CSV table of C-alpha atoms and ligand atoms in Angstrom, one decimal:
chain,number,residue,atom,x,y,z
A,1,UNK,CA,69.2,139.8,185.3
A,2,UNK,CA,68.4,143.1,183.3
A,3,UNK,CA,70.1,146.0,184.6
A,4,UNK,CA,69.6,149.5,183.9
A,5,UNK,CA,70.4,150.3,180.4
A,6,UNK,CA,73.6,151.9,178.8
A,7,UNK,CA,70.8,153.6,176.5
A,8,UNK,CA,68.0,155.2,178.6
A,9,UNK,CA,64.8,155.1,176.4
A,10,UNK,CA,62.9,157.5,178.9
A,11,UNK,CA,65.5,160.1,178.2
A,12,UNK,CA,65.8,161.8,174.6
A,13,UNK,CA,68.5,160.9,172.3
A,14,UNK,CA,70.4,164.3,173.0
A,15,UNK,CA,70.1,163.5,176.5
A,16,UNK,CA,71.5,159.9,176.2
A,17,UNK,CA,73.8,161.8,174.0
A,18,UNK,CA,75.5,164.5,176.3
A,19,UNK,CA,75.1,162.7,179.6
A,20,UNK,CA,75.4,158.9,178.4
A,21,UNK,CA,76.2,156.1,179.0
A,22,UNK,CA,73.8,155.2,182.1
A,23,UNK,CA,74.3,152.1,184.2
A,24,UNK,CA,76.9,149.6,184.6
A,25,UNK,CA,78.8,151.7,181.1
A,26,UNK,CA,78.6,154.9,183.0
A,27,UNK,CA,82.1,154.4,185.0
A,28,UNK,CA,84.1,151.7,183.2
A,29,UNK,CA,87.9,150.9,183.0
A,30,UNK,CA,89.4,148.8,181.0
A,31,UNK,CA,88.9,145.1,181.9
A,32,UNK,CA,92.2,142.9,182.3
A,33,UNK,CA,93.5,141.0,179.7
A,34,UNK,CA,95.8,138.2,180.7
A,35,UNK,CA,95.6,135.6,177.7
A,36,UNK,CA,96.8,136.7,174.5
A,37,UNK,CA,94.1,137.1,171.4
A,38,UNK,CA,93.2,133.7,169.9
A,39,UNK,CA,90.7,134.8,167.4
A,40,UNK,CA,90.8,136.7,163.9
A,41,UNK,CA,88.6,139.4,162.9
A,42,UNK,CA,89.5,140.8,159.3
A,43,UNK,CA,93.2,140.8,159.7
A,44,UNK,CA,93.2,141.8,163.3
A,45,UNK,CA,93.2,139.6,166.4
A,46,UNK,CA,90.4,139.3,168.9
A,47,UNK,CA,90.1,138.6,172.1
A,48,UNK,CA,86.8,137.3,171.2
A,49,UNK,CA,84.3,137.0,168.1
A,50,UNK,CA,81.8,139.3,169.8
A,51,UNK,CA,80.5,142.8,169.6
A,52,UNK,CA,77.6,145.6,169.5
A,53,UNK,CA,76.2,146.3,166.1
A,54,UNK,CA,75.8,149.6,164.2
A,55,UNK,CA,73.2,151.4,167.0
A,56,UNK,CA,73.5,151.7,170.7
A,57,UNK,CA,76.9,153.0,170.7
A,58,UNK,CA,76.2,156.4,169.5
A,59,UNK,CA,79.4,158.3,170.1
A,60,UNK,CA,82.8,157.6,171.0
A,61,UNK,CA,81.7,157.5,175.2
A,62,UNK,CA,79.5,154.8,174.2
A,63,UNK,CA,82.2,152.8,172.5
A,64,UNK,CA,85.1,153.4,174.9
A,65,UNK,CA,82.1,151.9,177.4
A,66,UNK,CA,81.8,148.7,175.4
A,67,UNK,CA,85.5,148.3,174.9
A,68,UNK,CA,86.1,148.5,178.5
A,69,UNK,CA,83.5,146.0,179.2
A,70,UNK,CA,84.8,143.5,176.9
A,71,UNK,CA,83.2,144.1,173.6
A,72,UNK,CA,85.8,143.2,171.2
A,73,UNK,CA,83.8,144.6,168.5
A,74,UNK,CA,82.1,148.0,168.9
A,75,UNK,CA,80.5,149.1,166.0
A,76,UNK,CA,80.0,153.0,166.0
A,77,UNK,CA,76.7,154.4,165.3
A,78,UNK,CA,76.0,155.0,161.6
A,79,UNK,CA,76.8,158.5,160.6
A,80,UNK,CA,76.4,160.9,157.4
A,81,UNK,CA,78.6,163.3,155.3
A,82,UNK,CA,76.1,166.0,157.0
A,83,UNK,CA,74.2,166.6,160.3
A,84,UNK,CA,70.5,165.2,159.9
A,85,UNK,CA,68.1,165.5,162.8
A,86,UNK,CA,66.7,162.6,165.0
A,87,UNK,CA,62.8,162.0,165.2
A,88,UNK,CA,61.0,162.6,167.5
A,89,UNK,CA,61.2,161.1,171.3
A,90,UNK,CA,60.5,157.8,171.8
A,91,UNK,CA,63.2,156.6,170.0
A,92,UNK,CA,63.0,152.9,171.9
A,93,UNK,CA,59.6,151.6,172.7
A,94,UNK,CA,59.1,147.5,174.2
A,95,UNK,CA,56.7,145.4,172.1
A,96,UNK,CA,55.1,142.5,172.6
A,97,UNK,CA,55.9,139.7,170.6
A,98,UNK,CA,54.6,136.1,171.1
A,99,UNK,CA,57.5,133.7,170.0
A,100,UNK,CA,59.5,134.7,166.9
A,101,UNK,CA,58.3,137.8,164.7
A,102,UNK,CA,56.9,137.4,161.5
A,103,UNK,CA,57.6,140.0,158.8
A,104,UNK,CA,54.6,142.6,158.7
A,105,UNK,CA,52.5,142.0,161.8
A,106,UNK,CA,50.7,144.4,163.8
A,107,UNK,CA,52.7,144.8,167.5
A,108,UNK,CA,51.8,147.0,170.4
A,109,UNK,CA,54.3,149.0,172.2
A,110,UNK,CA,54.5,149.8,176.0
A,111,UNK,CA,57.4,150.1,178.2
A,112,UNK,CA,57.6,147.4,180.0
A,113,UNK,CA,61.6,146.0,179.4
A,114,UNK,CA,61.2,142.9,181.0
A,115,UNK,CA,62.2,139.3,179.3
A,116,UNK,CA,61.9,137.9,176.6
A,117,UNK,CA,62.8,141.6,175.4
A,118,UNK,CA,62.1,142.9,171.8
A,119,UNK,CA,62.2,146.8,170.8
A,120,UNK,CA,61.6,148.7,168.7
A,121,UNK,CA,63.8,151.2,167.3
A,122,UNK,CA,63.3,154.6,165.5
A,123,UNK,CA,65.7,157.4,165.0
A,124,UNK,CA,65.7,158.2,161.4
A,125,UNK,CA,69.7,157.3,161.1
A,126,UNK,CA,70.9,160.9,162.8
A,127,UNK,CA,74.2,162.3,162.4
A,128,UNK,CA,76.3,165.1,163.6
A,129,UNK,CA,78.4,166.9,160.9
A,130,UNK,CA,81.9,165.2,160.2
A,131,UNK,CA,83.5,167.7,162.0
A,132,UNK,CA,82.6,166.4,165.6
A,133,UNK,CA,82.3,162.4,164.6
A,134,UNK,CA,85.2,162.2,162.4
A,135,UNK,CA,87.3,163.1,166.0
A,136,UNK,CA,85.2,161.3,168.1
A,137,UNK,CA,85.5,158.3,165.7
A,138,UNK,CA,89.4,158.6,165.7
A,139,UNK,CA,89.5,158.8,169.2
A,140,UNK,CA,87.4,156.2,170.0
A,141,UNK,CA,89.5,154.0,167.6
A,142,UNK,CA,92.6,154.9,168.7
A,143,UNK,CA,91.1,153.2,172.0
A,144,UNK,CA,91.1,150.2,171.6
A,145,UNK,CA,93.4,147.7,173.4
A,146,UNK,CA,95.4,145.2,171.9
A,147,UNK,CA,92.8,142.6,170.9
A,148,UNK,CA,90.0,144.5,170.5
A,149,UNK,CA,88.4,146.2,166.8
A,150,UNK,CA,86.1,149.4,166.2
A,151,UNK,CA,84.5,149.3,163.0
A,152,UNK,CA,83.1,153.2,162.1
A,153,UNK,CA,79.4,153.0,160.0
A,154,UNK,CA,78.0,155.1,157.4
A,155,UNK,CA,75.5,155.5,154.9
A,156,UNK,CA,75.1,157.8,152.3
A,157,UNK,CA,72.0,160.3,152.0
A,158,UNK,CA,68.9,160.6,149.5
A,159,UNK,CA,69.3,163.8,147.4
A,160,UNK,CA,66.4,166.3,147.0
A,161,UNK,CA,67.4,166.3,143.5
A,162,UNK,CA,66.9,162.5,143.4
A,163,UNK,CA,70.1,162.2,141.5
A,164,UNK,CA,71.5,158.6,141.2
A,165,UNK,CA,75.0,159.7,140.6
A,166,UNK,CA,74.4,162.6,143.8
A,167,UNK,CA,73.5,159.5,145.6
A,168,UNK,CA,76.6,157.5,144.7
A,169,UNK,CA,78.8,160.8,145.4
A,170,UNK,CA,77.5,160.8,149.1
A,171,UNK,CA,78.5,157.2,149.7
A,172,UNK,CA,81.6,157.6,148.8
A,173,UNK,CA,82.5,160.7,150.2
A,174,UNK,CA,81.6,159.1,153.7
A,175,UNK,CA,83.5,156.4,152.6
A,176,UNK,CA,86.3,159.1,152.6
A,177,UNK,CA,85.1,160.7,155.6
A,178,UNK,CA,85.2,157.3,157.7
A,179,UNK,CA,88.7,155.9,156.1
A,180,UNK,CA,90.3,159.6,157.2
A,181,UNK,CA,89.2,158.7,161.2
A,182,UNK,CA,91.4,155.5,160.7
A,183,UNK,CA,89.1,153.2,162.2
A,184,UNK,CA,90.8,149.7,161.1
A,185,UNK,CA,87.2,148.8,159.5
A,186,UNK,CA,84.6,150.4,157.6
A,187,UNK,CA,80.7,149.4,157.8
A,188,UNK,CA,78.1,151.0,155.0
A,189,UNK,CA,74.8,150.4,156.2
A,190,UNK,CA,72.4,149.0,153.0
A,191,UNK,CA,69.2,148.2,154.9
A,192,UNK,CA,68.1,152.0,155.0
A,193,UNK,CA,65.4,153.5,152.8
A,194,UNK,CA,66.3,153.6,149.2
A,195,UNK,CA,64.6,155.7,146.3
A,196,UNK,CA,62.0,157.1,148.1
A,197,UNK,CA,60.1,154.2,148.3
A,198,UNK,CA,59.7,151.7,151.5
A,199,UNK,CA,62.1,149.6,149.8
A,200,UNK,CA,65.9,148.9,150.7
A,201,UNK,CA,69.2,149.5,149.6
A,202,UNK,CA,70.2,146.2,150.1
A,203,UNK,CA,66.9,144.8,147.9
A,204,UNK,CA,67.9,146.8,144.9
A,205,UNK,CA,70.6,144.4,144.0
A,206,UNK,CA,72.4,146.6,140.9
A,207,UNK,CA,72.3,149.7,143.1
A,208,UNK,CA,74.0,147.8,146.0
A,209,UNK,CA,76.7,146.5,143.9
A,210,UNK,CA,77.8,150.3,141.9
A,211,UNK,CA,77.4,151.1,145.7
A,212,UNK,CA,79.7,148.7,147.1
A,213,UNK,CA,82.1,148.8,144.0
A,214,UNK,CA,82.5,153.0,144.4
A,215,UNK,CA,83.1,152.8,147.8
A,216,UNK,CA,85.7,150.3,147.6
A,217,UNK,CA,87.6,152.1,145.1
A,218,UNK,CA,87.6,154.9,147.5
A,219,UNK,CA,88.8,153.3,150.6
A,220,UNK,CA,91.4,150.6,148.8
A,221,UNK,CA,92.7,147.8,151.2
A,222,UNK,CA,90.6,148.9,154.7
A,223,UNK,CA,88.3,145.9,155.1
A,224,UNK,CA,84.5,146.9,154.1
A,225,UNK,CA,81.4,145.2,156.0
A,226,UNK,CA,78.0,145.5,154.5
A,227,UNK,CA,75.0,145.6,156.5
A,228,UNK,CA,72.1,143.8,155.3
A,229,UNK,CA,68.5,143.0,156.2
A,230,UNK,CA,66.8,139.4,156.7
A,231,UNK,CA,66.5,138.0,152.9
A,232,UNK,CA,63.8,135.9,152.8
A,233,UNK,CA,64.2,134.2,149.1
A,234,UNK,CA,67.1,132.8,149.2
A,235,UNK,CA,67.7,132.5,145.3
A,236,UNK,CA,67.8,136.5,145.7
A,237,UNK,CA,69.8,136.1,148.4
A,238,UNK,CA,72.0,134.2,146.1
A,239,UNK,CA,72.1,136.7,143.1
A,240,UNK,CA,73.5,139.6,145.6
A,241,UNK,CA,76.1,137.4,146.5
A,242,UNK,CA,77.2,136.7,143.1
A,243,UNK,CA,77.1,140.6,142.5
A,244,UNK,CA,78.5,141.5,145.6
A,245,UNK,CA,79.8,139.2,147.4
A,246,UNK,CA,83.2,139.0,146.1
A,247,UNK,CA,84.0,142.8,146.6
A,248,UNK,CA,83.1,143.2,150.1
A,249,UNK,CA,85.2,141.8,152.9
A,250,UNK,CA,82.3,141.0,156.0
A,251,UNK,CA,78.6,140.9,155.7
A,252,UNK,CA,76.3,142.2,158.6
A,253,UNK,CA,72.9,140.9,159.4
A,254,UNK,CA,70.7,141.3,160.2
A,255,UNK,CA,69.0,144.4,160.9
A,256,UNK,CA,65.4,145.1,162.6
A,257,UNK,CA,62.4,143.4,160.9
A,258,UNK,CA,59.8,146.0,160.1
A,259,UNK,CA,56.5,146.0,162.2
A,260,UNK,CA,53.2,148.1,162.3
A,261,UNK,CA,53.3,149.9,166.0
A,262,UNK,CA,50.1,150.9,167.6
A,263,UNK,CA,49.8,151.7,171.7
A,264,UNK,CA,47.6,150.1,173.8
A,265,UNK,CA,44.3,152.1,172.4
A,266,UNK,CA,45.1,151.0,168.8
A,267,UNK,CA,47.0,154.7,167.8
A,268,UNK,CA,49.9,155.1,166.2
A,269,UNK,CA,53.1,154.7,168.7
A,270,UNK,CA,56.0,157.1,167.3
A,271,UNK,CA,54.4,160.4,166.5
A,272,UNK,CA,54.9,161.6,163.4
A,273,UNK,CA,54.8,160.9,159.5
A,274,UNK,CA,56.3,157.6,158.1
A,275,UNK,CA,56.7,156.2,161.7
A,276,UNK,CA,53.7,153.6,161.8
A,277,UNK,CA,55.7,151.0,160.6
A,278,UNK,CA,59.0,150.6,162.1
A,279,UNK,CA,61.9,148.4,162.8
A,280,UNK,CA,62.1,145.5,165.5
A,281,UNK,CA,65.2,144.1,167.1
A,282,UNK,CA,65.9,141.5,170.2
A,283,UNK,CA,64.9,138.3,170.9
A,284,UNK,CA,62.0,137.6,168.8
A,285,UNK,CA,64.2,138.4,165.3
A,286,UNK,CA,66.5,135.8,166.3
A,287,UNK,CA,65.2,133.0,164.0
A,288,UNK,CA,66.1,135.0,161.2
A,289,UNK,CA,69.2,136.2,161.9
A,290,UNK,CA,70.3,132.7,162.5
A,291,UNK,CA,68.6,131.7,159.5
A,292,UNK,CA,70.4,134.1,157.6
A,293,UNK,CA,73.9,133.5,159.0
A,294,UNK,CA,73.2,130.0,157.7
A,295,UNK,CA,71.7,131.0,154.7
A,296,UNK,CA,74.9,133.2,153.5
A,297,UNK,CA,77.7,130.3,154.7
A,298,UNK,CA,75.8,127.8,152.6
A,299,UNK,CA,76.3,130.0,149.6
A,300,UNK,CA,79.6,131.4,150.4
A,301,UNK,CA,80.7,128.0,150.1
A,302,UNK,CA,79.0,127.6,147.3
A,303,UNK,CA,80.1,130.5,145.9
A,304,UNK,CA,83.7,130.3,146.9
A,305,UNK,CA,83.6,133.4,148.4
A,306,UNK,CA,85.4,134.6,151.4
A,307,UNK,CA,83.7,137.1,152.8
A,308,UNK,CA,83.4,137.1,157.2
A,309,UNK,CA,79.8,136.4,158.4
A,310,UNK,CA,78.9,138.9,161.1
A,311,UNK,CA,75.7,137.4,163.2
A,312,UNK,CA,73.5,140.0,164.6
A,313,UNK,CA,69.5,139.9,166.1
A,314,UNK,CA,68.3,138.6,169.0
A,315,UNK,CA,71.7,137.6,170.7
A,316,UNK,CA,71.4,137.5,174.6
A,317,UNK,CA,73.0,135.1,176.4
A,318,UNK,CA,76.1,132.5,175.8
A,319,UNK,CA,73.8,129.8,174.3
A,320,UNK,CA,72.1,132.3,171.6
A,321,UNK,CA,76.0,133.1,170.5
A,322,UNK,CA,76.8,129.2,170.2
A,323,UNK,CA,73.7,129.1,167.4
A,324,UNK,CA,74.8,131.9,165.7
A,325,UNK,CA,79.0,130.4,165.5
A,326,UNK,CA,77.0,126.8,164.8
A,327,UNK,CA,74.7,128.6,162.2
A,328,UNK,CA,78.1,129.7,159.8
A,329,UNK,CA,78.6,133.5,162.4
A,330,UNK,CA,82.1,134.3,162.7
A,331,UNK,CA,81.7,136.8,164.7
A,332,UNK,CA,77.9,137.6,166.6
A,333,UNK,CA,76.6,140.7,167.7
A,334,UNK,CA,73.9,141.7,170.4
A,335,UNK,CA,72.3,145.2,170.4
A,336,UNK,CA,69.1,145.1,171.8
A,337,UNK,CA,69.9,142.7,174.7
A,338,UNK,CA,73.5,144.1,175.4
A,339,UNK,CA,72.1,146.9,176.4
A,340,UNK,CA,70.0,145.9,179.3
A,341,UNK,CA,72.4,142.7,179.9
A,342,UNK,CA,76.1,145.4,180.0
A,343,UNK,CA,78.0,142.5,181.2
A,344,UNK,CA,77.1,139.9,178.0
A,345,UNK,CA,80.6,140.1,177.1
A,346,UNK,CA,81.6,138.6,180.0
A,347,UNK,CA,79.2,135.8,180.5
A,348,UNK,CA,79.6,135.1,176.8
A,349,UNK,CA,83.5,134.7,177.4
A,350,UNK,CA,83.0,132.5,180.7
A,351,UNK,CA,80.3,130.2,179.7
A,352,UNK,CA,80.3,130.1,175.2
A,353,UNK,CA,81.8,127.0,174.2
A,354,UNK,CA,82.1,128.1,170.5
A,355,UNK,CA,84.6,129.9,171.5
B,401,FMN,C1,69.0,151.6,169.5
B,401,FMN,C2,69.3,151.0,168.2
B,401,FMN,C3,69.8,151.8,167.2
B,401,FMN,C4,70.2,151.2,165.9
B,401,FMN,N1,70.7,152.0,165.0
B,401,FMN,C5,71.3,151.4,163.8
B,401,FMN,C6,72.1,152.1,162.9
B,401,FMN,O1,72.3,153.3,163.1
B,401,FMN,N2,72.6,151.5,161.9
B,401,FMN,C7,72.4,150.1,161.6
B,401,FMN,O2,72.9,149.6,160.6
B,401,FMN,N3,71.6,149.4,162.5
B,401,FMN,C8,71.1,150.0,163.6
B,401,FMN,N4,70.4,149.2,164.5
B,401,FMN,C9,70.1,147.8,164.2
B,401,FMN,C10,71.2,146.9,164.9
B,401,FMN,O3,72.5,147.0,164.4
B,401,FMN,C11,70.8,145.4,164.7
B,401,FMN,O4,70.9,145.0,163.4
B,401,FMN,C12,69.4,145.0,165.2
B,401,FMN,O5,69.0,145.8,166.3
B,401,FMN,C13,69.2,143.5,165.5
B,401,FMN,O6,70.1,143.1,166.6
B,401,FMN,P1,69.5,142.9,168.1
B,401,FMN,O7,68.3,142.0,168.0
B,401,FMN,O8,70.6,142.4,168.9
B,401,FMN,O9,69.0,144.3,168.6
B,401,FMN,C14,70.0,149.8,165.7
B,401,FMN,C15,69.5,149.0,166.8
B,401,FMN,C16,69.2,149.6,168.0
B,401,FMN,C17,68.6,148.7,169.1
């Protein structure tokens, strides 16, 4: 049954902010543990393979939420080496989707949250300055129980200057920023805007890999996840894994499929410029993320690489997590439906049987 969300879309992100998390996350304590870890996740047991992706945990009460609610694997919200504002309310808007979503389709977006549940999602990647989330990070880390894994994300900024090697500096000086909280692993996010162009990071396949190869030089021997969008030629696919794929440690994806968003009198949804099109997440995205978790174990075989798969889109109940382990995910994440369905963690550990 949906519940009331952890993330209130009716409120503004500074609200959710300040007086978050809302519902069943609002008054948590830890839940109790009385089998030892059985699973791995980068070098550190787990009670189990599952967690929130880079998004709905957007500071350190948010995370300390999850982990009390039996999300092994809270991933804090992406941050930046500087503050950077939010757009404008609504951040979360329900569309309609019939069946699974197709890249570049037209959507309309309402509020109605009920099931089968996709979103869409547009905040513009906001950040505080690394003063507050670098001790919010490190406390939220230090959090975590026996058995249990925050990963801290980042991305680096576009300069005004349009400077490659700015742009390079930034990424790894949130590399820095991230390593200094402590948090056990590190997560650069790739599927953001690259170059100015409506293009991402993770497409430009050179870029990705001086990325990737800077910012591992930087943090040394903390594990480093990339996050990555839905590939759809799989040859390219193939030829950023041969590039990159050997220097990072997990791989991330996927992340929201991009959408044109009108309301219900053919407008534009999300006021403001460069908001027409935006991302969608939740259940209609979960073709490809399976797709793509089976896409990358085939050529990490291949490949002899080594690198963990992290299954995320679309993941809302125990069966949906048994596709994504069967599809090649070591470890599956839920976002959009975790935060309507707080006690996924749970059911996923009572009734997954690739556990
Ligand atoms: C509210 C919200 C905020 C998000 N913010 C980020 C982000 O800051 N960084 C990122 O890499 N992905 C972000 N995402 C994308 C998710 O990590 C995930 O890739 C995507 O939502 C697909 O998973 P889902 O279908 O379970 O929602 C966000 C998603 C949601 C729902």
């Amino acid at each position: 049954m949906p519940s009331e969300p952890f993330y209130d879309p009716a409120k503004s992100y500074l609200d959710n902010f300040e007086r978050g998390p809302f519902g069943l996350f609002a008054n948590t304590s830890p839940t109790s543990q009385t089998t030892e870890p059985k699973h791995e996740f980068l070098g550190h047991p787990v009670f189990a393979p599952f967690g929130i992706p880079a998004g709905p945990l957007i500071n350190g009460k948010f995370v300390k939420a999850a982990l009390d609610m039996g999300f092994d694997i809270p991933v804090y919200k992406t941050v930046r080496t500087k503050k950077y504002a939010c757009h404008p309310w609504p951040n979360v808007l329900a569309v309609k989707v019939e069946g699974d979503l197709a890249p570049d389709r037209t959507l309309v977006a309402n509020e109605d949250y009920s099931e089968p549940l996709s979103i869409t999602n547009s905040f513009g990647v906001p950040s505080y300055d690394p003063e507050f989330w670098q001790r919010d990070m490190a406390d939220a880390a230090a959090y975590a129980r026996p058995g249990q894994v925050v990963v801290g994300s980042f991305q680096g900024t576009l300069p005004e200057n349009g400077r490659v090697a700015d742009y390079l500096a930034d990424f790894v000086l949130g590399a820095r920023l991230v390593k200094e909280t402590g948090v056990p692993v590190i997560e650069v996010n790739l599927s953001c805007p690259n170059e100015g162009t409506a293009n991402l990071l993770c497409f430009d396949i050179q870029r990705s890999r001086q990325v990737v190869e800077a910012i591992k030089d930087e943090i040394g021997g903390v594990p480093l996840v990339i996050k990555m969008a839905f590939y759809k030629d799989e040859k390219k696919l193939e030829e950023f894994l041969r590039e990159v794929g050997k220097t990072v440690d997990g791989i991330a994806a996927i992340n929201t499929i991009s959408a044109e968003i009108l309301d219900a009198d053919g407008k534009q949804a999300l006021p403001g410029e460069g908001r027409l099109r935006s991302g969608v997440c939740g259940s209609s995205v979960k073709w490809a993320g399976v797709a793509m978790a089976s896409k990358l174990a085939r050529i990490r075989g291949e490949l002899g690489q080594t690198f963990t798969i992290m299954g995320v889109g679309g993941v809302g109940s125990a069966a949906a997590f048994d596709e994504y382990r069967r599809a090649g995910a070591d470890v599956v994440m839920s976002a959009t439906a975790a935060m309507w369905h707080p006690d996924l963690a749970r059911e996923i550990k009572e009734q997954a049987h690739e556990l």
